[in-house]
Amino acid sequence: MEKLNILADAAKYDVSCSSSGSSRGGNAKGIGNTVSAGLCHSFAADGRCISLLKILFTNECIFDCRYCMNRRSNDVPRASFTPDEVCALTMEFYRRNYIEGLFLSSGILYSPDYTMELICQTLYKLRNIHHFNGYIHVKAIPGADPALIHKAGFLADRMSVNLELPTAESLKQLAPNKNRKSILKPMRQIQNTISANKEELTLYRHTPRFCEAGQSTQMIIGATPESDYQIMSVAENLYQKFSLKRVYYSAFVNVNEDKALPALPGGPPLLREHRLYQADWLLRFYGFKVDELLTDDRPNFNMRIDPKADWAVRHLELFPIEINRADYRLLLRVPGIGVRSAKRIIGARRFGNLNFNDLKKMGVVLKRALYFITCSGKMMYPTKIEEDYIVRNLTDDKERLKFTNDGMRYEQLSLFS
Amino acid sequence: MEEKYLVCEDSIEGVFTGIYEAYALREGHEHIHIQIGEEGNLRLFATYINIEPDAVKTAKVAQTLRKRLGDEVYLYICRALAAQDRMKGEAVYKTVVNGLSKGGGRRVMENLADTHVERTFELARSAANEALRYIEIVRFKESGEGILFSKIAPKCNVIPFIMPHFADRLSVENFIIFDDMRKIYGVHPALKDWYMVSDSDNSVYDMFGESDKENEYQELFTAFCKTIAIKERINPKLQQQMLPLRFREYMVEFDKK
Ligand code: SF4
């Protein structure tokens, strides 16, 4: 019990909890399947989803990353699991439907290879002795032998190598034992194996699958001075050049009270993290490019309104658009219209012209959309089309309360920055 | 013209039989309605006809719907009928009419500007959402014999929609899920097909006792859920928004707080 507490506690800052991306039916031999949309089994007191048994194999570590609770120089209780312990916990939790699978990360015990070897052993036992067919997300330890990473990838649904910090300089400063190369190398290896595996799968259907749910990474936000523009550009690059499935952003929590790191008296920059996730969403599902959202002159997101609304009010010349004619791509650009409602609009307007009431039924948030759309040539009601006015009406006060302890903080930030 | 109300049982069979009879009347559908269960206020100048659920008529309707509207629409209809709503019979009936007789066909569910279609769509969505939610939050306990058992109290009748998921996932396990609201059991014997049985009380469920290890794992998981929260981010409102209190009743990690 103590062990689980220590090793779950040590793993909690890793944000990726998603269990999505794989879709695999059960089999008669063992237990488990995966659901491509992912499932959240519970929610912790911080409101984050609990989907996977998220633990470290060990919190021993020979490295000394300044932002990390488990760094060598910290005096914290240490513990390590055995492969069998991890298997038993995973199986028993899974049978009871507590979890969707396992998220196994680790500090570095003795050496990257030694640690990766233990991780591989654990996964091998889970898959082949316990016949666990559920979701496994495993961390590739930077610096481990490519052969071990290769092996782990055939046992896992998803692998990730954390980028940790957006730029090489920041990394050098805060993670002296890591460097950009030792992180990007396994990332590239995983990418290449995934794509080779895909080709093989088209030829031989029963080829074992390598990281079916792809690869993800994580960046810590707010520990170093990078702008949102820099961060999002890195993310865009990772999506395009490394074919990542997900990039996660983790609001920095100063666990070590390290002097090299910002103190953040107002708590972790949660609203900023939220904006980055919103923008990330726009890149992946809404056809936006980073350069459309941010520029060198405006390198940070607007804390008052979300990135999509922000884009729209700065492009009022493109609006309003006609709901009954606009193409899908344009519909997606309207604040208050999501992927789902855009698809519904396209489907429903085949049966006849849509009016505002119909849009409401389809899940369009009219309160937000009304400045940007017409139905059969008419706006919902006459309104001022003016940037400041619209921004004021699109500002969501609840959102601010949700992500800050004091509503003031971001106002102040933007005043002084 | 006089309004006719077909009074049907609250089940797929009840409503499908109602739809069958509505078509059998051959008087157009404008003045015919399907009502689920008895209603307090009878309307004047309306006829009420009691419909007994009928397996043969149900099968005929089901077959027609699947053939002419497709499996996807059929699934919407079944889900809508699992929802907890008094008007669902009428919504589904008029959606079917829209699909079969007004040219909606396989695309009928896209016609969201139609009130009944929209209603059916929303009901199906709420039932599907709740089923998805229960797929996530069902908590099994292990009995002394190694059988997994679980109790739920959903608003919609979710068992038929969640059993296939668990039967696939836990194919090698013996398990039951008990709907305490409707006294229905979903039963899955290891490596066999699942089925449903209903009961008048909780007596079968109450026979299960917890195994020796059971409590240990419940405590481990409870502790895990507590540890995994980041204290700088504690936010009970967000937690509640993500997981409303009504779902927590049978979740072991919230049980003992
Ligand atoms: S490698 Fe760095 S981030 Fe990872 S556990 Fe060790 S100190 Fe922490």
XYZ file of C-alpha atoms and ligand atoms in Angstrom:
682
model
C 0.000 0.000 0.000
C 2.772 2.386 0.973
C 4.560 1.525 -2.232
C 1.539 2.298 -4.360
C 1.163 5.621 -2.598
C 4.752 6.628 -3.205
C 4.845 5.482 -6.795
C 1.479 6.907 -7.757
C 2.329 10.147 -6.029
C 5.536 10.340 -8.015
C 3.761 9.698 -11.298
C 0.968 12.181 -10.934
C 2.563 15.112 -12.700
C 2.601 13.199 -15.916
C -0.538 14.455 -17.551
C -1.269 12.051 -20.271
C -4.034 9.857 -18.980
C -5.784 9.266 -22.230
C -6.581 5.676 -23.049
C -7.578 6.404 -26.590
C -6.327 5.500 -30.006
C -6.502 1.722 -29.973
C -9.459 -0.348 -30.898
C -9.100 -4.017 -30.287
C -11.711 -6.623 -29.498
C -11.414 -9.045 -26.626
C -10.203 -12.590 -27.056
C -11.141 -15.860 -25.503
C -7.768 -16.399 -23.946
C -7.409 -13.469 -21.667
C -8.910 -10.335 -20.409
C -9.264 -6.972 -22.022
C -10.053 -4.928 -25.070
C -9.471 -1.324 -26.006
C -11.918 1.357 -27.051
C -10.701 3.858 -29.582
C -12.348 6.874 -28.007
C -10.831 6.118 -24.621
C -12.658 5.919 -21.314
C -12.376 7.807 -18.043
C -13.182 5.616 -15.125
C -13.119 8.135 -12.371
C -12.154 11.690 -11.549
C -9.698 12.782 -8.925
C -10.246 15.682 -6.563
C -8.392 17.978 -8.973
C -10.978 17.175 -11.625
C -8.561 15.249 -13.821
C -9.687 12.015 -15.340
C -8.490 8.716 -13.942
C -8.248 6.294 -16.775
C -5.059 4.380 -16.289
C -3.211 2.994 -13.338
C -0.576 5.665 -13.538
C 2.522 4.680 -11.609
C 6.265 4.815 -11.700
C 8.077 1.534 -11.697
C 10.537 3.148 -9.346
C 11.099 6.658 -8.061
C 14.790 6.028 -7.612
C 16.678 8.147 -10.072
C 20.252 8.801 -11.021
C 19.327 12.005 -12.865
C 18.789 15.372 -11.348
C 16.163 17.300 -13.287
C 15.438 20.430 -11.329
C 11.661 20.408 -11.760
C 11.238 16.799 -10.687
C 10.315 15.523 -7.269
C 12.314 12.322 -7.794
C 15.596 13.929 -8.695
C 18.689 12.453 -7.138
C 19.328 15.408 -4.865
C 15.916 15.230 -3.207
C 15.433 13.450 0.052
C 12.131 11.648 -0.524
C 10.938 8.152 0.416
C 11.994 5.796 -2.368
C 10.335 2.604 -3.533
C 10.354 0.215 -6.461
C 7.815 -2.305 -7.691
C 8.639 -5.760 -8.913
C 7.218 -6.762 -12.297
C 4.851 -9.192 -10.539
C 3.492 -6.499 -8.274
C 2.694 -4.259 -11.209
C 0.994 -7.170 -12.972
C -1.159 -8.072 -9.961
C -2.292 -4.476 -9.435
C -3.080 -3.986 -13.089
C -5.035 -7.221 -13.417
C -7.043 -6.814 -10.239
C -7.869 -3.175 -10.907
C -8.794 -3.942 -14.477
C -11.141 -6.826 -13.644
C -12.999 -4.588 -11.244
C -13.362 -1.974 -13.975
C -11.416 0.629 -12.015
C -9.100 1.351 -14.907
C -8.664 1.175 -18.654
C -5.117 -0.068 -18.415
C -1.628 0.750 -17.265
C 0.523 3.831 -17.608
C 4.008 2.850 -16.641
C 6.721 5.412 -16.309
C 9.840 5.311 -14.242
C 12.765 7.054 -12.672
C 16.113 5.748 -13.723
C 17.409 2.964 -11.547
C 21.159 2.264 -12.064
C 21.032 2.985 -15.797
C 18.535 3.677 -18.576
C 19.037 0.146 -19.936
C 18.535 -1.548 -16.585
C 15.296 0.354 -16.066
C 13.981 -0.195 -19.575
C 14.742 -3.890 -19.247
C 12.603 -4.108 -16.092
C 9.801 -2.270 -17.818
C 9.968 -4.664 -20.753
C 9.848 -7.628 -18.408
C 6.752 -6.245 -16.740
C 4.953 -5.681 -20.012
C 5.967 -9.074 -21.290
C 4.510 -10.781 -18.234
C 1.324 -8.788 -18.435
C 0.763 -9.626 -22.068
C 1.972 -13.208 -22.178
C 1.465 -14.701 -18.738
C -1.574 -12.785 -17.550
C -2.904 -12.407 -21.090
C -3.731 -8.792 -20.476
C -5.187 -7.381 -23.645
C -6.094 -3.917 -22.337
C -4.410 -0.581 -22.833
C -0.761 -0.009 -21.974
C 1.047 3.288 -22.214
C 4.741 3.091 -21.523
C 7.480 5.660 -21.275
C 10.604 5.205 -23.310
C 13.510 6.043 -21.065
C 15.815 8.486 -22.844
C 19.193 6.907 -23.436
C 17.969 3.311 -23.354
C 19.121 0.798 -25.946
C 17.004 1.112 -29.127
C 16.463 -2.668 -29.050
C 14.695 -2.389 -25.703
C 12.541 0.456 -26.929
C 11.680 -1.618 -29.938
C 10.621 -4.503 -27.731
C 8.523 -2.331 -25.426
C 6.742 -0.848 -28.427
C 5.493 -4.243 -29.529
C 4.006 -4.810 -26.086
C 2.421 -1.384 -25.624
C -0.421 0.567 -27.214
C 1.252 3.882 -26.825
C 4.756 5.050 -26.105
C 5.914 8.450 -25.105
C 9.142 10.265 -24.644
C 8.704 13.503 -22.777
C 10.113 16.549 -24.430
C 9.917 18.138 -20.967
C 10.774 21.672 -22.045
C 10.055 23.437 -25.311
C 13.589 24.518 -26.170
C 17.022 22.946 -26.038
C 18.364 25.793 -23.902
C 15.720 25.350 -21.249
C 16.358 21.666 -21.218
C 20.054 22.209 -20.716
C 19.357 24.525 -17.868
C 16.865 22.421 -15.988
C 17.616 18.845 -16.978
C 21.403 18.643 -16.999
C 21.476 14.877 -17.634
C 19.201 15.048 -20.649
C 19.612 16.700 -23.981
C 17.478 17.331 -26.975
C 19.133 14.551 -28.908
C 18.594 11.824 -26.324
C 14.897 12.729 -26.407
C 14.374 13.167 -30.128
C 16.281 10.037 -31.055
C 13.898 7.521 -29.475
C 11.011 9.670 -30.683
C 12.244 9.336 -34.237
C 12.879 5.632 -33.774
C 9.320 5.064 -32.548
C 7.929 7.100 -35.421
C 9.888 5.099 -37.972
C 8.926 1.772 -36.486
C 5.269 2.745 -36.375
C 5.254 3.661 -40.027
C 7.206 0.563 -41.076
C 4.830 -1.528 -38.995
C 1.850 0.041 -40.740
C 3.204 -0.908 -44.114
C 3.863 -4.412 -42.947
C 0.348 -4.658 -41.598
C -1.113 -3.914 -44.977
C 0.829 -6.859 -46.379
C 0.526 -9.316 -43.511
C -2.544 -8.857 -41.432
C -1.261 -10.832 -38.469
C 1.986 -9.012 -37.994
C 2.317 -7.975 -34.353
C 1.343 -4.368 -33.828
C 3.756 -1.706 -32.734
C 2.269 1.120 -30.640
C -1.155 0.931 -32.189
C -2.222 4.112 -30.435
C 0.829 5.999 -31.573
C 3.194 8.188 -29.673
C 2.734 11.188 -27.436
C 4.858 13.640 -25.501
C 4.601 16.279 -22.843
C 5.967 19.750 -22.216
C 6.089 21.584 -18.931
C 4.529 25.006 -19.208
C 5.565 28.033 -17.225
C 8.850 26.806 -15.772
C 10.832 28.547 -18.485
C 10.261 31.785 -20.397
C 9.065 30.423 -23.775
C 6.075 32.164 -25.318
C 2.881 30.409 -26.355
C 3.957 30.990 -29.939
C 7.192 29.078 -29.378
C 5.407 26.292 -27.564
C 2.702 25.883 -30.190
C 5.238 25.956 -32.994
C 7.111 23.129 -31.323
C 3.846 21.227 -30.992
C 2.961 21.806 -34.635
C 6.363 20.528 -35.617
C 5.972 17.441 -33.505
C 2.623 16.686 -35.118
C 3.939 17.233 -38.610
C 7.482 15.957 -38.477
C 7.251 13.294 -35.799
C 3.635 12.220 -36.466
C 2.789 12.424 -32.785
C -0.731 11.520 -31.760
C -0.891 13.906 -28.850
C 1.169 16.645 -27.294
C 0.365 17.293 -23.642
C 0.940 20.511 -21.770
C 1.513 20.414 -18.083
C 1.178 23.534 -15.974
C 4.331 23.747 -13.940
C 4.042 22.936 -10.265
C 7.072 23.977 -8.283
C 7.422 20.880 -6.133
C 11.046 21.476 -5.217
C 10.919 25.194 -4.494
C 14.054 25.355 -6.580
C 15.559 28.803 -6.924
C 16.245 28.338 -10.611
C 12.520 28.024 -11.166
C 9.708 30.561 -10.958
C 7.790 30.690 -7.686
C 4.258 31.097 -9.098
C 2.511 32.463 -6.000
C -0.850 32.247 -7.750
C -0.554 28.501 -8.266
C 0.185 26.633 -11.502
C -0.686 28.518 -14.734
C -3.843 26.541 -15.338
C -5.636 28.979 -17.602
C -2.590 29.191 -19.819
C -2.433 25.409 -19.968
C -6.111 25.411 -20.898
C -5.516 27.889 -23.743
C -2.722 25.705 -25.093
C -5.003 22.670 -25.094
C -7.694 24.676 -26.873
C -5.195 25.773 -29.504
C -3.860 22.238 -29.818
C -7.405 21.134 -30.522
C -7.691 23.772 -33.233
C -4.552 22.438 -34.897
C -5.702 18.854 -34.841
C -9.386 19.085 -35.654
C -10.204 22.530 -36.981
C -7.608 23.005 -39.673
C -5.852 25.921 -38.020
C -2.153 26.689 -38.371
C -0.123 28.128 -35.532
C 0.763 31.161 -37.631
C -2.886 32.042 -37.909
C -3.311 32.066 -34.157
C -0.127 33.736 -32.972
C 2.636 35.908 -34.371
C 5.895 37.432 -33.218
C 3.989 40.572 -32.339
C 1.288 38.682 -30.484
C 3.194 35.720 -29.090
C 0.774 34.793 -26.295
C -2.840 33.759 -26.183
C -5.507 36.116 -25.037
C -6.449 35.132 -21.513
C -9.885 36.688 -21.852
C -11.229 34.651 -24.721
C -10.401 31.338 -26.289
C -8.052 31.146 -29.301
C -10.792 30.451 -31.802
C -12.932 33.373 -30.695
C -9.805 35.478 -30.638
C -9.051 34.566 -34.232
C -12.635 35.277 -35.288
C -12.835 38.761 -33.778
C -9.600 39.656 -35.496
C -11.067 38.540 -38.814
C -14.457 40.189 -38.703
C -14.109 40.998 -42.413
C -14.752 37.299 -43.170
C -18.052 37.276 -41.312
C -20.957 36.854 -41.153
C -21.211 33.620 -43.055
C -24.440 32.054 -44.288
C -25.266 28.839 -42.410
C -27.211 27.362 -45.290
C -24.361 27.683 -47.751
C -20.977 27.945 -46.011
C -18.677 24.974 -46.468
C -17.632 22.743 -43.612
C -14.242 24.342 -43.129
C -15.738 27.768 -42.721
C -18.465 26.557 -40.372
C -15.754 25.176 -38.129
C -14.262 28.626 -37.789
C -17.354 30.092 -36.182
C -17.165 30.414 -32.385
C -19.943 28.348 -30.865
C -19.903 25.768 -33.668
C -17.945 22.596 -32.959
C -17.034 19.635 -35.112
C -20.206 17.846 -34.177
C -22.608 20.711 -34.757
C -20.887 21.569 -38.053
C -21.485 18.016 -39.265
C -25.086 18.148 -38.112
C -25.645 21.387 -39.980
C -24.303 19.885 -43.187
C -26.584 16.855 -42.736
C -29.724 18.752 -41.758
C -29.633 21.499 -44.346
C -30.189 18.903 -47.060
C -33.770 18.696 -45.806
C -34.386 22.410 -46.052
C -33.180 25.805 -44.891
C -32.181 26.010 -41.259
C -33.161 28.777 -38.880
C -31.682 29.846 -35.551
C -33.975 27.603 -33.599
C -32.787 24.594 -35.593
C -29.193 25.540 -34.904
C -29.875 25.608 -31.215
C -31.217 22.078 -31.416
C -28.028 20.998 -33.124
C -25.925 22.160 -30.253
C -24.731 25.483 -31.686
C -24.041 27.956 -28.886
C -25.942 30.893 -30.342
C -24.830 33.275 -27.654
C -21.332 32.962 -29.121
C -22.133 32.324 -32.754
C -24.660 35.085 -33.337
C -22.097 37.736 -34.287
C -20.691 35.582 -37.035
C -23.593 33.958 -38.848
C -26.741 34.531 -40.831
C -29.624 32.159 -41.522
C -31.182 32.813 -44.919
C -29.502 36.179 -44.991
C -30.647 37.393 -41.585
C -28.712 37.788 -38.400
C -30.335 36.540 -35.220
C -30.924 40.092 -34.128
C -29.293 43.380 -35.012
C -26.066 43.747 -33.073
C -22.942 45.817 -33.033
C -20.181 44.218 -35.071
C -17.255 45.711 -33.339
C -14.225 43.968 -31.879
C -14.246 45.237 -28.295
C -17.952 44.792 -27.943
C -17.867 41.200 -29.136
C -14.858 40.325 -27.018
C -16.668 41.558 -23.958
C -19.632 39.372 -24.805
C -17.538 36.312 -25.503
C -15.556 36.528 -22.286
C -16.461 33.644 -20.108
C -16.164 34.536 -16.453
C -16.913 31.038 -15.327
C -13.927 29.804 -17.241
C -11.690 32.145 -15.379
C -13.023 31.001 -12.033
C -12.517 27.432 -13.047
C -8.847 27.830 -13.756
C -7.662 30.346 -11.227
C -7.925 30.771 -7.531
C -8.051 34.505 -7.852
C -9.776 35.954 -10.853
C -7.311 38.838 -10.899
C -4.140 37.063 -11.694
C -4.296 37.017 -15.447
C -5.473 40.560 -15.698
C -2.381 41.533 -13.772
C -0.177 39.361 -15.859
C -1.357 40.916 -19.069
C -1.084 44.379 -17.572
C 2.555 43.990 -16.768
C 3.781 41.796 -19.559
C -61.152 14.189 -36.414
C -60.907 12.341 -33.159
C -57.504 11.769 -31.583
C -56.555 8.175 -30.868
C -54.094 7.227 -28.158
C -52.456 3.830 -28.256
C -51.422 3.034 -24.710
C -48.271 0.903 -24.743
C -46.010 -0.777 -22.271
C -42.668 0.910 -21.477
C -40.460 -1.403 -23.495
C -39.220 -1.840 -27.033
C -41.790 -4.560 -27.488
C -44.587 -2.333 -26.201
C -43.800 0.568 -28.507
C -43.044 -1.565 -31.571
C -46.376 -3.337 -31.163
C -47.959 0.119 -30.875
C -46.340 1.196 -34.138
C -47.583 -1.975 -35.797
C -51.142 -1.265 -34.665
C -50.907 2.378 -35.680
C -50.074 1.339 -39.245
C -52.795 -1.342 -39.121
C -55.417 1.345 -38.476
C -54.736 2.785 -41.937
C -56.044 6.237 -41.155
C -52.939 8.340 -41.556
C -50.793 9.198 -38.620
C -51.751 12.727 -37.823
C -54.373 11.914 -35.243
C -52.819 8.779 -33.822
C -50.452 8.957 -30.858
C -48.470 6.541 -28.811
C -48.571 6.971 -25.099
C -46.504 5.015 -22.650
C -48.390 3.762 -19.637
C -51.627 5.120 -18.216
C -51.923 8.830 -17.837
C -53.818 10.591 -15.065
C -55.782 13.036 -17.171
C -57.771 11.449 -19.909
C -58.609 13.820 -22.707
C -62.206 14.332 -23.704
C -63.047 13.453 -27.282
C -60.142 11.042 -27.497
C -60.154 7.274 -27.728
C -57.677 5.245 -25.725
C -56.731 1.813 -26.972
C -54.695 -0.539 -24.812
C -51.969 -2.353 -26.696
C -50.665 -5.688 -25.431
C -47.020 -6.275 -26.347
C -46.773 -8.931 -29.009
C -43.574 -10.728 -29.957
C -44.553 -11.480 -33.554
C -45.620 -7.915 -34.349
C -42.502 -6.601 -32.646
C -40.302 -8.794 -34.793
C -42.062 -7.604 -37.946
C -41.614 -3.962 -37.054
C -37.987 -4.517 -36.094
C -37.304 -6.228 -39.389
C -38.954 -3.498 -41.428
C -37.104 -0.755 -39.584
C -33.748 -2.405 -40.034
C -34.354 -3.112 -43.672
C -35.748 0.247 -44.688
C -34.051 2.641 -42.278
C -30.805 0.763 -41.697
C -29.050 -0.462 -38.583
C -27.852 2.925 -37.525
C -31.310 4.454 -37.352
C -32.546 1.298 -35.704
C -29.948 1.694 -32.984
C -31.047 5.296 -32.425
C -34.589 4.074 -31.980
C -33.684 1.338 -29.519
C -31.580 3.742 -27.523
C -34.299 6.365 -27.451
C -36.679 3.758 -26.085
C -34.229 2.949 -23.295
C -34.384 6.552 -22.107
C -36.405 7.622 -19.148
C -39.040 9.834 -20.721
C -42.800 9.692 -21.005
C -42.955 11.115 -24.518
C -40.428 8.765 -26.064
C -43.073 6.489 -27.602
C -44.636 9.319 -29.547
C -41.258 10.711 -30.624
C -40.108 7.347 -31.918
C -43.418 6.586 -33.614
C -43.440 9.883 -35.501
C -39.773 9.487 -36.372
C -40.580 6.105 -37.869
C -43.429 7.664 -39.854
C -41.058 10.345 -41.061
C -38.566 7.691 -42.124
C -40.917 5.208 -43.736
C -43.672 7.360 -45.145
C -42.280 10.843 -45.651
C -39.100 9.991 -47.484
C -36.626 10.417 -44.607
C -35.372 6.880 -45.148
C -31.928 6.044 -43.916
C -31.144 9.685 -43.443
C -34.121 10.401 -41.236
C -31.996 11.079 -38.164
C -30.300 13.975 -39.905
C -33.584 15.816 -40.167
C -33.090 17.559 -36.863
C -35.366 20.429 -37.752
C -38.281 17.994 -37.253
C -39.424 18.056 -33.622
C -39.954 14.327 -33.255
C -36.719 13.372 -34.942
C -34.905 15.849 -32.770
C -36.567 14.427 -29.690
C -35.654 10.883 -30.638
C -32.127 12.011 -31.379
C -31.781 13.699 -27.996
C -33.265 10.753 -26.125
C -30.970 8.339 -27.906
C -28.063 10.569 -27.141
C -28.904 10.761 -23.473
C -29.291 6.991 -23.265
C -26.047 6.436 -25.156
C -24.239 8.903 -22.939
C -25.494 7.254 -19.847
C -24.538 3.818 -21.153
C -21.071 5.123 -21.907
C -20.863 6.592 -18.446
C -21.792 3.257 -16.916
C -19.225 1.465 -18.999
C -16.754 3.667 -17.171
C -18.111 3.643 -13.664
C -19.440 0.143 -13.119
C -17.392 -1.229 -10.239
C -17.167 -4.956 -9.838
C -16.626 -6.658 -6.545
C -15.271 -10.145 -6.390
C -17.250 -12.786 -4.557
C -15.748 -15.634 -2.566
C -16.284 -17.849 -5.636
C -14.433 -15.441 -7.917
C -17.591 -14.096 -9.556
C -17.601 -10.377 -10.311
C -20.780 -8.589 -9.276
C -21.909 -5.017 -9.587
C -24.907 -2.885 -8.722
C -26.017 0.192 -10.656
C -28.976 2.582 -10.544
C -29.119 4.250 -13.956
C -31.854 6.570 -15.193
C -32.033 4.815 -18.551
C -32.171 1.113 -19.154
C -28.481 0.727 -19.929
C -27.869 -2.968 -19.306
C -28.550 -4.118 -22.877
C -26.073 -1.514 -24.134
C -23.265 -2.106 -21.675
C -23.299 -5.894 -21.535
C -21.712 -6.367 -24.979
C -18.773 -4.206 -23.920
C -18.105 -6.130 -20.739
C -18.743 -9.483 -22.362
C -16.005 -8.659 -24.854
C -13.623 -7.188 -22.338
C -14.071 -9.741 -19.576
C -14.816 -12.760 -21.718
C -13.066 -15.183 -19.368
C -14.890 -13.918 -16.285
C -18.196 -14.840 -14.700
C -19.963 -11.601 -13.932
C -23.353 -10.032 -13.285
C -24.544 -6.450 -13.368
C -27.672 -5.652 -11.403
C -29.920 -2.681 -12.221
C -31.395 -1.756 -8.880
C -33.986 0.592 -10.427
C -35.538 -2.006 -12.701
C -34.488 -5.192 -10.910
C -32.847 -6.513 -14.052
C -29.701 -8.610 -14.168
C -27.227 -8.820 -17.001
C -25.534 -12.194 -16.622
C -22.330 -13.329 -18.290
C -21.048 -16.868 -17.756
C -17.362 -17.156 -18.673
C -16.797 -17.755 -22.395
C -20.524 -17.960 -23.098
C -23.146 -15.523 -24.353
C -24.634 -13.008 -21.977
C -28.334 -12.728 -21.214
C -30.764 -10.738 -19.129
C -33.111 -11.855 -16.377
C -35.478 -9.853 -14.251
C -36.407 -10.424 -10.674
C -38.871 -8.953 -8.250
C -36.358 -8.042 -5.566
C -32.647 -7.968 -4.705
C -32.473 -11.480 -3.325
C -30.101 -12.861 -5.947
C -27.775 -9.901 -5.682
C -27.743 -10.077 -1.924
C -26.450 -13.636 -2.032
C -23.008 -12.479 -3.137
C -20.416 -12.076 -0.406
C -17.079 -10.348 -0.890
C -13.877 -12.351 -1.204
C -10.989 -11.954 1.238
C -8.911 -9.907 -1.168
C -11.785 -7.670 -2.167
C -11.462 -5.111 0.559
C -7.731 -4.797 0.051
C -8.128 -3.837 -3.611
C -10.897 -1.406 -2.842
C -8.636 0.299 -0.360
C -5.708 0.298 -2.739
C -7.765 1.939 -5.435
C -9.278 4.470 -3.060
C -5.799 5.408 -1.914
C -4.601 5.596 -5.508
C -7.391 8.014 -6.459
C -6.528 10.209 -3.529
C -2.808 10.228 -4.190
C -3.070 10.933 -7.875
C -4.744 14.325 -7.352
C -2.333 17.240 -7.523
C -2.863 19.317 -4.449
C -2.043 22.613 -6.128
C -4.900 21.921 -8.526
C -7.596 20.634 -6.174
C -10.932 21.669 -7.600
C -14.007 19.872 -6.278
C -16.310 21.865 -8.552
C -14.508 20.638 -11.622
C -14.563 17.129 -10.223
C -18.278 17.389 -9.695
C -18.844 18.763 -13.145
C -16.940 15.826 -14.616
C -18.573 13.252 -12.365
C -21.892 14.342 -10.855
C -22.650 13.066 -7.386
C -25.516 10.866 -8.480
C -23.093 8.495 -10.203
C -20.877 8.007 -7.197
C -23.204 5.951 -5.077
C -21.788 2.585 -6.061
C -18.237 3.591 -6.856
C -15.916 2.056 -4.305
C -13.455 4.933 -4.376
C -16.131 7.323 -3.134
C -17.880 4.912 -0.843
C -15.994 5.412 2.330
C -15.538 9.144 2.384
S 14.963 11.455 -15.238
Fe 14.595 13.506 -14.438
S 12.382 13.740 -14.684
Fe 12.798 11.544 -14.837
S 12.578 10.765 -12.753
Fe 14.714 11.243 -13.028
S 14.934 13.309 -12.248
Fe 12.768 12.978 -12.595
